[in-house]
Amino acid sequence: MALAIFDLDNTLLGTDSDNAWGEFVVAHNIVDAQTYGALNTKFFNDYLDGKLDVTDYLDFCLEPLGRHSREQLEQWHTQFMQEKIEPFVLPKALELIARHEQAGDTTMIITATNRFVAGPIGRRYGIDIMLASECEEIDGRYTGRSCDIPCFREGKVTRLERWLEETGNDLADAWFYSDSRNDLPLLSMVDNPVAVDPDDVLRAHAEQHGWSIISLRD
């Protein structure tokens, strides 16, 4: 048995759920469309360019959660799943997960996306274990702030190492699947790093180091 670890956005999922949530709240006038929409695009471009300030981004994207009840947010999320996520669920990703599970591997998702957005998507893929950027809650309501170490770049390594220590698991023969240069720190730690429909930086690194490169889209 080994760990099979998956990035979420643009790896298992054929879109970026964080950015898609931003587009959703703009389209449904949950936020100020002009201001929020422009910042959402800027942060997404920063992420693609490998220069995202994750703390600033979490402050931005979590703030609206603090202004609405959990019931309302969950209603919106159900609609979001139908409109922005379900069309981008990748059949080949589901098949890949199934192959690992049939081999007896433990499957998990590790994502920079906050748990409010990412949690139901992970369940859609049938994966129960998820490390994500965390949303602070007080008395059952989101505060609009993040808590814990952001699950991004080296933060993914830190969060995973803590989880391994807490659960008694290890990285022997582990797999990690990702599309992004931002995941190079964690990809470099596992025995089986796999670049999935990778960005240019990750593709070049994978080719240089002899890593597997696959597509879950074609």
mmCIF file with all atom_site columns, N, CA and C in Angstrom, residues 89-127:
data_model
loop_
_atom_site.group_PDB
_atom_site.id
_atom_site.type_symbol
_atom_site.label_atom_id
_atom_site.label_alt_id
_atom_site.label_comp_id
_atom_site.label_asym_id
_atom_site.label_entity_id
_atom_site.label_seq_id
_atom_site.pdbx_PDB_ins_code
_atom_site.Cartn_x
_atom_site.Cartn_y
_atom_site.Cartn_z
_atom_site.occupancy
_atom_site.B_iso_or_equiv
_atom_site.pdbx_formal_charge
_atom_site.auth_seq_id
_atom_site.auth_comp_id
_atom_site.auth_asym_id
_atom_site.auth_atom_id
_atom_site.pdbx_PDB_model_num
ATOM 1   N N  . VAL A 1 89  ? -15.534 17.694 -14.470 1.00 0.00 ? 89  VAL A N  1
ATOM 2   C CA . VAL A 1 89  ? -15.100 16.439 -13.857 1.00 0.00 ? 89  VAL A CA 1
ATOM 3   C C  . VAL A 1 89  ? -14.553 15.545 -14.965 1.00 0.00 ? 89  VAL A C  1
ATOM 4   N N  . LEU A 1 90  ? -13.332 15.067 -14.794 1.00 0.00 ? 90  LEU A N  1
ATOM 5   C CA . LEU A 1 90  ? -12.637 14.339 -15.852 1.00 0.00 ? 90  LEU A CA 1
ATOM 6   C C  . LEU A 1 90  ? -12.789 12.828 -15.670 1.00 0.00 ? 90  LEU A C  1
ATOM 7   N N  . PRO A 1 91  ? -13.412 12.138 -16.630 1.00 0.00 ? 91  PRO A N  1
ATOM 8   C CA . PRO A 1 91  ? -13.565 10.681 -16.509 1.00 0.00 ? 91  PRO A CA 1
ATOM 9   C C  . PRO A 1 91  ? -12.239 9.957  -16.321 1.00 0.00 ? 91  PRO A C  1
ATOM 10  N N  . LYS A 1 92  ? -11.174 10.408 -17.005 1.00 0.00 ? 92  LYS A N  1
ATOM 11  C CA . LYS A 1 92  ? -9.880  9.737  -16.854 1.00 0.00 ? 92  LYS A CA 1
ATOM 12  C C  . LYS A 1 92  ? -9.321  9.913  -15.448 1.00 0.00 ? 92  LYS A C  1
ATOM 13  N N  . ALA A 1 93  ? -9.655  11.020 -14.806 1.00 0.00 ? 93  ALA A N  1
ATOM 14  C CA . ALA A 1 93  ? -9.224  11.218 -13.424 1.00 0.00 ? 93  ALA A CA 1
ATOM 15  C C  . ALA A 1 93  ? -9.930  10.228 -12.506 1.00 0.00 ? 93  ALA A C  1
ATOM 16  N N  . LEU A 1 94  ? -11.219 10.033 -12.718 1.00 0.00 ? 94  LEU A N  1
ATOM 17  C CA . LEU A 1 94  ? -11.961 9.055  -11.928 1.00 0.00 ? 94  LEU A CA 1
ATOM 18  C C  . LEU A 1 94  ? -11.397 7.654  -12.131 1.00 0.00 ? 94  LEU A C  1
ATOM 19  N N  . GLU A 1 95  ? -11.006 7.334  -13.361 1.00 0.00 ? 95  GLU A N  1
ATOM 20  C CA . GLU A 1 95  ? -10.423 6.025  -13.650 1.00 0.00 ? 95  GLU A CA 1
ATOM 21  C C  . GLU A 1 95  ? -9.075  5.864  -12.960 1.00 0.00 ? 95  GLU A C  1
ATOM 22  N N  . LEU A 1 96  ? -8.274  6.916  -12.947 1.00 0.00 ? 96  LEU A N  1
ATOM 23  C CA . LEU A 1 96  ? -6.968  6.863  -12.300 1.00 0.00 ? 96  LEU A CA 1
ATOM 24  C C  . LEU A 1 96  ? -7.110  6.637  -10.794 1.00 0.00 ? 96  LEU A C  1
ATOM 25  N N  . ILE A 1 97  ? -8.027  7.354  -10.175 1.00 0.00 ? 97  ILE A N  1
ATOM 26  C CA . ILE A 1 97  ? -8.287  7.162  -8.750  1.00 0.00 ? 97  ILE A CA 1
ATOM 27  C C  . ILE A 1 97  ? -8.716  5.715  -8.485  1.00 0.00 ? 97  ILE A C  1
ATOM 28  N N  . ALA A 1 98  ? -9.609  5.210  -9.322  1.00 0.00 ? 98  ALA A N  1
ATOM 29  C CA . ALA A 1 98  ? -10.102 3.836  -9.142  1.00 0.00 ? 98  ALA A CA 1
ATOM 30  C C  . ALA A 1 98  ? -8.970  2.821  -9.250  1.00 0.00 ? 98  ALA A C  1
ATOM 31  N N  . ARG A 1 99  ? -8.029  3.043  -10.165 1.00 0.00 ? 99  ARG A N  1
ATOM 32  C CA . ARG A 1 99  ? -6.908  2.104  -10.312 1.00 0.00 ? 99  ARG A CA 1
ATOM 33  C C  . ARG A 1 99  ? -6.047  2.088  -9.050  1.00 0.00 ? 99  ARG A C  1
ATOM 34  N N  . HIS A 1 100 ? -5.803  3.259  -8.482  1.00 0.00 ? 100 HIS A N  1
ATOM 35  C CA . HIS A 1 100 ? -5.019  3.300  -7.244  1.00 0.00 ? 100 HIS A CA 1
ATOM 36  C C  . HIS A 1 100 ? -5.765  2.611  -6.100  1.00 0.00 ? 100 HIS A C  1
ATOM 37  N N  . GLU A 1 101 ? -7.046  2.854  -6.016  1.00 0.00 ? 101 GLU A N  1
ATOM 38  C CA . GLU A 1 101 ? -7.815  2.231  -4.934  1.00 0.00 ? 101 GLU A CA 1
ATOM 39  C C  . GLU A 1 101 ? -7.868  0.716  -5.102  1.00 0.00 ? 101 GLU A C  1
ATOM 40  N N  . GLN A 1 102 ? -7.981  0.253  -6.335  1.00 0.00 ? 102 GLN A N  1
ATOM 41  C CA . GLN A 1 102 ? -7.999  -1.188 -6.585  1.00 0.00 ? 102 GLN A CA 1
ATOM 42  C C  . GLN A 1 102 ? -6.657  -1.827 -6.237  1.00 0.00 ? 102 GLN A C  1
ATOM 43  N N  . ALA A 1 103 ? -5.591  -1.036 -6.336  1.00 0.00 ? 103 ALA A N  1
ATOM 44  C CA . ALA A 1 103 ? -4.261  -1.527 -5.968  1.00 0.00 ? 103 ALA A CA 1
ATOM 45  C C  . ALA A 1 103 ? -4.031  -1.482 -4.461  1.00 0.00 ? 103 ALA A C  1
ATOM 46  N N  . GLY A 1 104 ? -5.004  -0.951 -3.723  1.00 0.00 ? 104 GLY A N  1
ATOM 47  C CA . GLY A 1 104 ? -4.889  -0.874 -2.275  1.00 0.00 ? 104 GLY A CA 1
ATOM 48  C C  . GLY A 1 104 ? -4.232  0.389  -1.768  1.00 0.00 ? 104 GLY A C  1
ATOM 49  N N  . ASP A 1 105 ? -3.989  1.349  -2.662  1.00 0.00 ? 105 ASP A N  1
ATOM 50  C CA . ASP A 1 105 ? -3.358  2.599  -2.246  1.00 0.00 ? 105 ASP A CA 1
ATOM 51  C C  . ASP A 1 105 ? -4.345  3.486  -1.489  1.00 0.00 ? 105 ASP A C  1
ATOM 52  N N  . THR A 1 106 ? -3.801  4.344  -0.639  1.00 0.00 ? 106 THR A N  1
ATOM 53  C CA . THR A 1 106 ? -4.602  5.348  0.067   1.00 0.00 ? 106 THR A CA 1
ATOM 54  C C  . THR A 1 106 ? -4.616  6.618  -0.766  1.00 0.00 ? 106 THR A C  1
ATOM 55  N N  . THR A 1 107 ? -5.794  7.067  -1.164  1.00 0.00 ? 107 THR A N  1
ATOM 56  C CA . THR A 1 107 ? -5.913  8.252  -2.007  1.00 0.00 ? 107 THR A CA 1
ATOM 57  C C  . THR A 1 107 ? -6.202  9.484  -1.158  1.00 0.00 ? 107 THR A C  1
ATOM 58  N N  . MET A 1 108 ? -5.577  10.593 -1.538  1.00 0.00 ? 108 MET A N  1
ATOM 59  C CA . MET A 1 108 ? -5.831  11.847 -0.847  1.00 0.00 ? 108 MET A CA 1
ATOM 60  C C  . MET A 1 108 ? -5.647  13.005 -1.816  1.00 0.00 ? 108 MET A C  1
ATOM 61  N N  . ILE A 1 109 ? -6.304  14.107 -1.521  1.00 0.00 ? 109 ILE A N  1
ATOM 62  C CA . ILE A 1 109 ? -6.154  15.353 -2.271  1.00 0.00 ? 109 ILE A CA 1
ATOM 63  C C  . ILE A 1 109 ? -5.429  16.351 -1.397  1.00 0.00 ? 109 ILE A C  1
ATOM 64  N N  . ILE A 1 110 ? -4.488  17.062 -1.997  1.00 0.00 ? 110 ILE A N  1
ATOM 65  C CA . ILE A 1 110 ? -3.826  18.163 -1.297  1.00 0.00 ? 110 ILE A CA 1
ATOM 66  C C  . ILE A 1 110 ? -3.916  19.383 -2.200  1.00 0.00 ? 110 ILE A C  1
ATOM 67  N N  . THR A 1 111 ? -4.554  20.443 -1.729  1.00 0.00 ? 111 THR A N  1
ATOM 68  C CA . THR A 1 111 ? -4.887  21.570 -2.577  1.00 0.00 ? 111 THR A CA 1
ATOM 69  C C  . THR A 1 111 ? -4.749  22.889 -1.842  1.00 0.00 ? 111 THR A C  1
ATOM 70  N N  . ALA A 1 112 ? -4.329  23.903 -2.580  1.00 0.00 ? 112 ALA A N  1
ATOM 71  C CA . ALA A 1 112 ? -4.262  25.251 -2.021  1.00 0.00 ? 112 ALA A CA 1
ATOM 72  C C  . ALA A 1 112 ? -5.639  25.872 -1.880  1.00 0.00 ? 112 ALA A C  1
ATOM 73  N N  . THR A 1 113 ? -6.614  25.356 -2.599  1.00 0.00 ? 113 THR A N  1
ATOM 74  C CA . THR A 1 113 ? -7.972  25.876 -2.529  1.00 0.00 ? 113 THR A CA 1
ATOM 75  C C  . THR A 1 113 ? -8.525  25.698 -1.125  1.00 0.00 ? 113 THR A C  1
ATOM 76  N N  . ASN A 1 114 ? -9.338  26.659 -0.690  1.00 0.00 ? 114 ASN A N  1
ATOM 77  C CA . ASN A 1 114 ? -9.869  26.574 0.668   1.00 0.00 ? 114 ASN A CA 1
ATOM 78  C C  . ASN A 1 114 ? -10.869 25.429 0.790   1.00 0.00 ? 114 ASN A C  1
ATOM 79  N N  . ARG A 1 115 ? -11.008 24.928 2.014   1.00 0.00 ? 115 ARG A N  1
ATOM 80  C CA . ARG A 1 115 ? -11.805 23.734 2.243   1.00 0.00 ? 115 ARG A CA 1
ATOM 81  C C  . ARG A 1 115 ? -13.284 23.942 1.924   1.00 0.00 ? 115 ARG A C  1
ATOM 82  N N  . PHE A 1 116 ? -13.807 25.138 2.111   1.00 0.00 ? 116 PHE A N  1
ATOM 83  C CA . PHE A 1 116 ? -15.206 25.379 1.772   1.00 0.00 ? 116 PHE A CA 1
ATOM 84  C C  . PHE A 1 116 ? -15.464 25.064 0.304   1.00 0.00 ? 116 PHE A C  1
ATOM 85  N N  . VAL A 1 117 ? -14.616 25.570 -0.570  1.00 0.00 ? 117 VAL A N  1
ATOM 86  C CA . VAL A 1 117 ? -14.783 25.330 -2.000  1.00 0.00 ? 117 VAL A CA 1
ATOM 87  C C  . VAL A 1 117 ? -14.422 23.894 -2.362  1.00 0.00 ? 117 VAL A C  1
ATOM 88  N N  . ALA A 1 118 ? -13.296 23.409 -1.838  1.00 0.00 ? 118 ALA A N  1
ATOM 89  C CA . ALA A 1 118 ? -12.732 22.145 -2.314  1.00 0.00 ? 118 ALA A CA 1
ATOM 90  C C  . ALA A 1 118 ? -13.369 20.899 -1.709  1.00 0.00 ? 118 ALA A C  1
ATOM 91  N N  . GLY A 1 119 ? -13.880 20.992 -0.481  1.00 0.00 ? 119 GLY A N  1
ATOM 92  C CA . GLY A 1 119 ? -14.363 19.800 0.205   1.00 0.00 ? 119 GLY A CA 1
ATOM 93  C C  . GLY A 1 119 ? -15.398 19.005 -0.573  1.00 0.00 ? 119 GLY A C  1
ATOM 94  N N  . PRO A 1 120 ? -16.480 19.640 -1.039  1.00 0.00 ? 120 PRO A N  1
ATOM 95  C CA . PRO A 1 120 ? -17.483 18.892 -1.792  1.00 0.00 ? 120 PRO A CA 1
ATOM 96  C C  . PRO A 1 120 ? -16.953 18.347 -3.124  1.00 0.00 ? 120 PRO A C  1
ATOM 97  N N  . ILE A 1 121 ? -15.959 19.012 -3.700  1.00 0.00 ? 121 ILE A N  1
ATOM 98  C CA . ILE A 1 121 ? -15.384 18.513 -4.949  1.00 0.00 ? 121 ILE A CA 1
ATOM 99  C C  . ILE A 1 121 ? -14.613 17.228 -4.677  1.00 0.00 ? 121 ILE A C  1
ATOM 100 N N  . GLY A 1 122 ? -13.860 17.203 -3.586  1.00 0.00 ? 122 GLY A N  1
ATOM 101 C CA . GLY A 1 122 ? -13.170 15.976 -3.219  1.00 0.00 ? 122 GLY A CA 1
ATOM 102 C C  . GLY A 1 122 ? -14.134 14.822 -3.018  1.00 0.00 ? 122 GLY A C  1
ATOM 103 N N  . ARG A 1 123 ? -15.263 15.107 -2.371  1.00 0.00 ? 123 ARG A N  1
ATOM 104 C CA . ARG A 1 123 ? -16.260 14.052 -2.163  1.00 0.00 ? 123 ARG A CA 1
ATOM 105 C C  . ARG A 1 123 ? -16.848 13.602 -3.498  1.00 0.00 ? 123 ARG A C  1
ATOM 106 N N  . ARG A 1 124 ? -16.988 14.524 -4.444  1.00 0.00 ? 124 ARG A N  1
ATOM 107 C CA . ARG A 1 124 ? -17.481 14.146 -5.781  1.00 0.00 ? 124 ARG A CA 1
ATOM 108 C C  . ARG A 1 124 ? -16.536 13.142 -6.434  1.00 0.00 ? 124 ARG A C  1
ATOM 109 N N  . TYR A 1 125 ? -15.263 13.264 -6.146  1.00 0.00 ? 125 TYR A N  1
ATOM 110 C CA . TYR A 1 125 ? -14.282 12.332 -6.687  1.00 0.00 ? 125 TYR A CA 1
ATOM 111 C C  . TYR A 1 125 ? -14.121 11.087 -5.821  1.00 0.00 ? 125 TYR A C  1
ATOM 112 N N  . GLY A 1 126 ? -14.863 11.001 -4.732  1.00 0.00 ? 126 GLY A N  1
ATOM 113 C CA . GLY A 1 126 ? -14.829 9.819  -3.887  1.00 0.00 ? 126 GLY A CA 1
ATOM 114 C C  . GLY A 1 126 ? -13.617 9.730  -2.989  1.00 0.00 ? 126 GLY A C  1
ATOM 115 N N  . ILE A 1 127 ? -12.950 10.864 -2.749  1.00 0.00 ? 127 ILE A N  1
ATOM 116 C CA . ILE A 1 127 ? -11.760 10.883 -1.904  1.00 0.00 ? 127 ILE A CA 1
ATOM 117 C C  . ILE A 1 127 ? -12.104 11.548 -0.578  1.00 0.00 ? 127 ILE A C  1
#
